[in-house]
Short mmCIF file of C-alpha atoms in Angstrom, two decimals:
data_model
loop_
_atom_site.label_atom_id
_atom_site.label_comp_id
_atom_site.label_asym_id
_atom_site.label_seq_id
_atom_site.Cartn_x
_atom_site.Cartn_y
_atom_site.Cartn_z
CA MET A 1 -19.39 -28.49 29.74
CA GLY A 2 -22.52 -28.17 27.57
CA ALA A 3 -24.01 -25.61 29.94
CA ILE A 4 -20.81 -23.58 29.85
CA ARG A 5 -20.86 -23.57 26.06
CA ILE A 6 -24.49 -22.41 25.96
CA ALA A 7 -23.67 -19.64 28.42
CA ILE A 8 -20.69 -18.50 26.35
CA ILE A 9 -22.77 -18.45 23.15
CA SER A 10 -25.49 -16.45 24.90
CA VAL A 11 -23.02 -13.89 26.19
CA LEU A 12 -21.37 -13.57 22.77
CA PHE A 13 -24.75 -13.04 21.13
CA PHE A 14 -25.66 -10.36 23.70
CA ALA A 15 -22.32 -8.63 23.26
CA SER A 16 -22.61 -8.61 19.48
CA THR A 17 -26.20 -7.41 19.38
CA SER A 18 -25.39 -4.70 21.93
CA THR A 19 -22.60 -3.47 19.66
CA THR A 20 -25.03 -3.50 16.74
CA TYR A 21 -27.48 -1.44 18.78
CA ALA A 22 -24.73 1.03 19.61
CA ARG A 23 -23.88 1.48 15.92
CA SER A 24 -27.52 2.09 15.12
CA ALA A 25 -27.91 4.52 18.00
CA ALA A 26 -24.87 6.51 16.85
CA ALA A 27 -26.31 7.04 13.37
CA PRO A 28 -28.51 10.11 12.69
CA PRO A 29 -32.25 9.30 12.79
CA LYS A 30 -33.73 8.98 9.34
CA ALA A 31 -36.98 8.10 7.71
CA SER A 32 -36.88 5.80 4.73
CA VAL A 33 -39.35 5.02 1.98
CA VAL A 34 -38.91 2.68 -0.94
CA ALA A 35 -39.24 4.14 -4.43
CA GLY A 36 -38.85 1.72 -7.30
CA ASN A 37 -35.64 -0.22 -6.81
CA LYS A 38 -34.11 2.43 -4.52
CA SER A 39 -34.49 3.45 -0.89
CA VAL A 40 -35.02 7.19 -0.29
CA SER A 41 -33.76 8.36 3.10
CA ALA A 42 -34.52 11.67 4.79
CA THR A 43 -31.84 12.75 7.24
CA ARG A 44 -32.23 15.05 10.25
CA GLY A 45 -31.34 18.06 8.09
CA GLY A 46 -34.18 17.29 5.67
CA GLU A 47 -31.89 16.25 2.82
CA GLN A 48 -32.84 13.21 0.82
CA SER A 49 -30.53 10.60 -0.61
CA GLU A 50 -31.29 7.57 -2.72
CA HIS A 51 -29.69 4.19 -2.11
CA PRO A 52 -30.14 1.00 -4.14
CA LYS A 53 -32.06 -1.77 -2.42
CA TRP A 54 -29.00 -4.03 -2.47
CA LEU A 55 -27.09 -1.44 -0.45
CA GLU A 56 -29.86 -1.31 2.15
CA ILE A 57 -29.75 -5.11 2.30
CA CYS A 58 -26.00 -4.95 2.94
CA ASN A 59 -26.66 -2.41 5.67
CA THR A 60 -29.11 -4.83 7.29
CA LEU A 61 -26.86 -7.87 6.98
CA ALA A 62 -23.62 -6.24 8.16
CA PRO A 63 -24.54 -6.15 11.87
CA ALA A 64 -25.76 -9.75 11.69
CA THR A 65 -22.38 -10.86 10.37
CA SER A 66 -20.75 -9.16 13.35
CA VAL A 67 -22.60 -11.72 15.47
CA LEU A 68 -21.22 -14.44 13.19
CA CYS A 69 -17.68 -13.13 13.69
CA SER A 70 -18.06 -13.18 17.46
CA LEU A 71 -19.31 -16.76 17.41
CA ALA A 72 -16.73 -17.96 14.87
CA PRO A 73 -13.85 -18.74 17.30
CA LEU A 74 -15.99 -21.14 19.35
CA PRO A 75 -15.55 -24.26 17.14
CA THR A 76 -11.79 -23.75 17.11
CA ILE A 77 -11.59 -23.26 20.89
CA PHE A 78 -13.82 -26.28 21.54
CA GLU A 79 -11.64 -28.39 19.22
CA ILE A 80 -8.51 -27.27 21.07
CA SER A 81 -10.12 -28.16 24.40
CA ARG A 82 -11.31 -31.52 23.09
CA ASN A 83 -7.96 -32.49 21.59
CA LYS A 84 -5.94 -30.82 24.37
CA ASP A 85 -3.67 -29.53 21.64
CA CYS A 86 -3.54 -26.22 19.76
CA GLY A 87 -1.21 -27.57 17.07
CA SER A 88 0.43 -24.82 15.03
CA MET A 89 -2.33 -22.25 15.49
CA PRO A 90 -1.27 -18.72 16.52
CA LEU A 91 -2.28 -17.14 19.83
CA LEU A 92 -2.51 -13.64 18.32
CA PRO A 93 -6.21 -13.83 17.29
CA TYR A 94 -7.23 -14.34 20.92
CA SER A 95 -4.81 -11.94 22.62
CA SER A 96 -5.74 -9.24 20.09
CA MET A 97 -9.44 -9.96 20.69
CA ALA A 98 -8.99 -9.32 24.41
CA ALA A 99 -7.00 -6.11 23.78
CA ASN A 100 -9.48 -4.95 21.10
CA GLY A 101 -12.38 -5.46 23.50
CA PHE A 102 -10.64 -3.47 26.24
CA ILE A 103 -9.88 -0.54 23.92
CA TRP A 104 -13.42 -0.29 22.58
CA ALA A 105 -14.91 -0.70 26.06
CA LEU A 106 -12.83 2.28 27.14
CA TYR A 107 -13.99 4.17 24.06
CA GLY A 108 -17.57 3.44 25.08
CA ILE A 109 -16.87 4.92 28.52
CA LEU A 110 -15.27 8.05 27.03
CA THR A 111 -18.11 8.60 24.55
CA ASP A 112 -20.87 7.81 27.07
CA SER A 113 -22.09 4.82 25.05
CA PRO A 114 -23.30 2.15 27.52
CA ALA A 115 -24.02 -0.44 24.82
CA VAL A 116 -20.49 -0.12 23.39
CA LYS A 117 -19.00 -0.20 26.87
CA TRP A 118 -20.81 -3.30 28.15
CA ALA A 119 -20.60 -5.23 24.88
CA ASN A 120 -16.85 -4.81 24.75
CA ILE A 121 -16.33 -5.51 28.44
CA LEU A 122 -17.93 -8.87 27.67
CA GLY A 123 -15.76 -9.14 24.56
CA THR A 124 -12.67 -8.59 26.70
CA LEU A 125 -13.76 -11.33 29.09
CA LEU A 126 -14.47 -13.75 26.24
CA GLY A 127 -11.18 -12.95 24.53
CA SER A 128 -9.50 -13.65 27.86
CA TYR A 129 -11.35 -16.98 28.04
CA TYR A 130 -10.10 -17.94 24.56
CA PHE A 131 -6.60 -16.88 25.59
CA LYS A 132 -6.78 -18.99 28.76
CA GLU A 133 -7.96 -22.10 26.90
CA PHE A 134 -5.29 -21.70 24.23
CA ARG A 135 -2.56 -21.11 26.80
CA LYS A 136 -3.60 -24.23 28.70
CA TYR A 137 -2.80 -26.48 25.74
CA SER A 138 0.00 -24.48 24.10
CA PRO A 139 3.29 -26.44 23.88
CA ALA A 140 5.80 -25.46 26.55
CA GLY A 141 8.27 -22.93 25.19
CA ALA A 142 6.29 -22.34 21.99
CA SER A 143 7.66 -19.28 20.19
CA GLY A 144 5.65 -19.21 16.95
CA LEU A 145 2.46 -17.64 18.32
CA PRO A 146 4.09 -15.25 17.15
CA GLY A 147 6.40 -14.70 20.09
CA THR A 148 5.78 -16.44 23.40
CA VAL A 149 2.80 -16.53 25.74
CA LYS A 150 4.67 -14.29 28.20
CA GLN A 151 5.27 -11.72 25.47
CA HIS A 152 1.57 -11.67 24.61
CA ILE A 153 0.69 -11.14 28.27
CA PHE A 154 3.27 -8.34 28.50
CA VAL A 155 1.94 -6.50 25.41
CA VAL A 156 -1.71 -6.76 26.49
CA THR A 157 -0.75 -5.53 29.98
CA CYS A 158 1.10 -2.56 28.44
CA ILE A 159 -1.98 -1.71 26.34
CA ILE A 160 -4.15 -1.74 29.47
CA PHE A 161 -1.78 0.49 31.44
CA ALA A 162 -1.16 2.89 28.52
CA ASN A 163 -4.87 3.42 27.93
CA THR A 164 -5.55 3.81 31.64
CA PHE A 165 -2.84 6.51 31.68
CA THR A 166 -4.52 8.21 28.69
CA LEU A 167 -7.87 8.16 30.46
CA ALA A 168 -6.39 9.68 33.62
CA ASN A 169 -4.18 12.37 32.07
CA PHE A 170 -5.94 13.73 28.96
CA PRO A 171 -9.19 15.65 28.49
CA LYS A 172 -12.10 13.39 27.69
CA LYS A 173 -12.40 14.49 24.05
CA THR A 174 -8.67 14.11 23.39
CA ALA A 175 -8.58 10.73 25.12
CA SER A 176 -11.54 9.47 23.06
CA GLU A 177 -9.78 10.46 19.81
CA ILE A 178 -6.56 8.71 20.85
CA VAL A 179 -8.37 5.57 21.96
CA GLY A 180 -10.60 5.58 18.85
CA LYS A 181 -7.61 5.69 16.48
CA GLU A 182 -5.91 2.98 18.50
CA GLY A 183 -9.10 0.94 18.22
CA VAL A 184 -8.97 1.13 14.41
CA LEU A 185 -5.40 -0.19 14.48
CA MET A 186 -6.32 -3.01 16.86
CA TYR A 187 -9.32 -3.89 14.68
CA ILE A 188 -6.99 -4.43 11.72
CA ILE A 189 -4.60 -6.50 13.85
CA LEU A 190 -7.53 -8.65 15.02
CA PHE A 191 -8.56 -9.61 11.48
CA ALA A 192 -4.97 -9.92 10.24
CA SER A 193 -3.85 -12.02 13.23
CA PRO A 194 -4.33 -15.48 11.66
CA LEU A 195 -1.69 -14.45 9.10
CA ALA A 196 0.84 -14.61 11.94
CA ALA A 197 1.21 -18.27 10.99
CA VAL A 198 1.86 -17.58 7.29
CA GLN A 199 5.58 -18.44 7.54
CA ASN A 200 4.76 -21.83 9.04
CA VAL A 201 2.00 -22.35 6.44
CA ILE A 202 4.43 -21.86 3.56
CA ALA A 203 7.24 -23.81 5.22
CA THR A 204 5.07 -26.84 6.04
CA LYS A 205 2.69 -26.50 3.05
CA SER A 206 -0.22 -26.83 5.47
CA ALA A 207 -2.80 -24.17 6.36
CA ALA A 208 -4.08 -26.08 9.41
CA SER A 209 -2.89 -23.19 11.60
CA ILE A 210 -5.39 -20.78 9.98
CA PRO A 211 -8.83 -21.12 11.67
CA LEU A 212 -11.33 -21.52 8.82
CA PRO A 213 -14.55 -20.50 10.70
CA PHE A 214 -13.11 -17.15 11.81
CA THR A 215 -11.59 -16.54 8.35
CA VAL A 216 -14.88 -17.16 6.51
CA ALA A 217 -16.83 -15.03 9.00
CA SER A 218 -14.22 -12.25 8.70
CA THR A 219 -14.46 -12.29 4.89
CA ILE A 220 -18.24 -11.89 4.92
CA ASN A 221 -18.25 -9.34 7.74
CA CYS A 222 -15.47 -7.15 6.31
CA SER A 223 -16.98 -7.29 2.80
CA LEU A 224 -20.32 -5.95 3.99
CA TRP A 225 -18.86 -3.26 6.27
CA SER A 226 -16.51 -2.13 3.47
CA VAL A 227 -19.49 -1.61 1.16
CA VAL A 228 -21.70 0.01 3.80
CA GLY A 229 -18.92 2.20 5.21
CA LEU A 230 -17.80 3.44 1.78
CA LEU A 231 -21.09 3.83 -0.11
CA LEU A 232 -23.68 4.41 2.61
CA MET A 233 -22.02 5.77 5.75
CA LYS A 234 -19.03 7.35 3.94
CA ASP A 235 -17.06 6.90 7.16
CA PHE A 236 -13.30 6.39 6.83
CA TYR A 237 -13.09 4.80 10.29
CA ILE A 238 -15.57 2.14 9.13
CA TYR A 239 -14.51 1.33 5.57
CA PHE A 240 -10.71 1.64 5.87
CA PRO A 241 -10.15 -0.99 8.61
CA SER A 242 -12.86 -3.16 7.01
CA MET A 243 -11.04 -3.11 3.67
CA MET A 244 -7.76 -3.96 5.38
CA GLY A 245 -9.47 -6.79 7.24
CA LEU A 246 -11.01 -8.04 3.99
CA ALA A 247 -7.61 -8.12 2.28
CA CYS A 248 -6.18 -10.16 5.16
CA ALA A 249 -9.14 -12.54 5.18
CA LEU A 250 -8.88 -13.13 1.43
CA ALA A 251 -5.16 -13.85 1.80
CA GLN A 252 -5.99 -16.46 4.45
CA LEU A 253 -8.64 -18.07 2.23
CA PHE A 254 -6.12 -18.17 -0.62
CA LEU A 255 -3.61 -20.00 1.59
CA LYS A 256 -6.35 -22.41 2.72
CA GLY A 257 -7.24 -23.13 -0.89
CA ILE A 258 -3.62 -23.67 -1.93
CA TYR A 259 -2.35 -25.77 0.99
CA GLY A 260 -5.46 -27.11 2.78
CA ASP A 261 -5.10 -28.82 6.16
CA SER A 262 -2.43 -31.36 5.30
CA ASN A 263 -1.59 -33.67 8.19
CA VAL A 264 1.85 -34.12 6.69
CA GLY A 265 2.48 -30.40 7.00
CA THR A 266 1.21 -30.32 10.56
CA ALA A 267 3.46 -33.19 11.56
CA ALA A 268 6.39 -31.47 9.92
CA PHE A 269 5.71 -28.29 11.88
CA GLN A 270 5.51 -30.19 15.16
CA GLU A 271 8.81 -31.91 14.35
CA MET A 272 10.40 -28.55 13.58
CA SER A 273 9.08 -27.06 16.83
CA SER A 274 10.39 -29.95 18.93
CA SER A 275 13.82 -29.69 17.38
CA VAL A 276 14.18 -25.99 18.24
#
């Protein structure tokens, strides 16, 4: 089991760093010098722009936190496997991770970006692994995931077929735009997915169903990408989903702070589930 965990961590790290490389490769080449407390960057067109040092630091840290986000689900998945019980946690974070990986892998194919393609193919496989482990220990007939396991499988399958249809029937440029916009939506769903359990959190007064490692990693990651996307890259497709993800992550942290991981609440949820 230890070897499997090491292998998974290695693959996640490779996938995340490959995605980071792809982001860097997509940006216009620039030469930077430091002047005082600002960084002066020369773009391909010869124009110069000044950025505060703290913004350059954010730009450096943002990709590193993407690695943190990819690694974040591991403690939760290992705990589920160890306890053979997923409690009241939602399945949506893992099904959306698999779907998100598939969409961005397809986007990498359409835009001829090998790093994006291979990183997200691995992300799809890892999301599928999380899904499989969760499904293995999910209570029979559970319907608060939200929905059921079968419904999650159906939706992910529809996403795969719909995007395959788009790839086969639209020009490459049009298909890449459709898939890219869909990817932004799926990105928001991925970071908002732990909130699927918010009704149970309030009803049971326990936030045990919200995975803390992923929530903390999401808060840091989305904060940095919001700043970098808005102030440095000025890219709507970077800062908008990041801001939405940040809002969702902060809401989850708020619920964690208010309710904590009360065992009483968890027991109450399990009693409610068994009575349905």
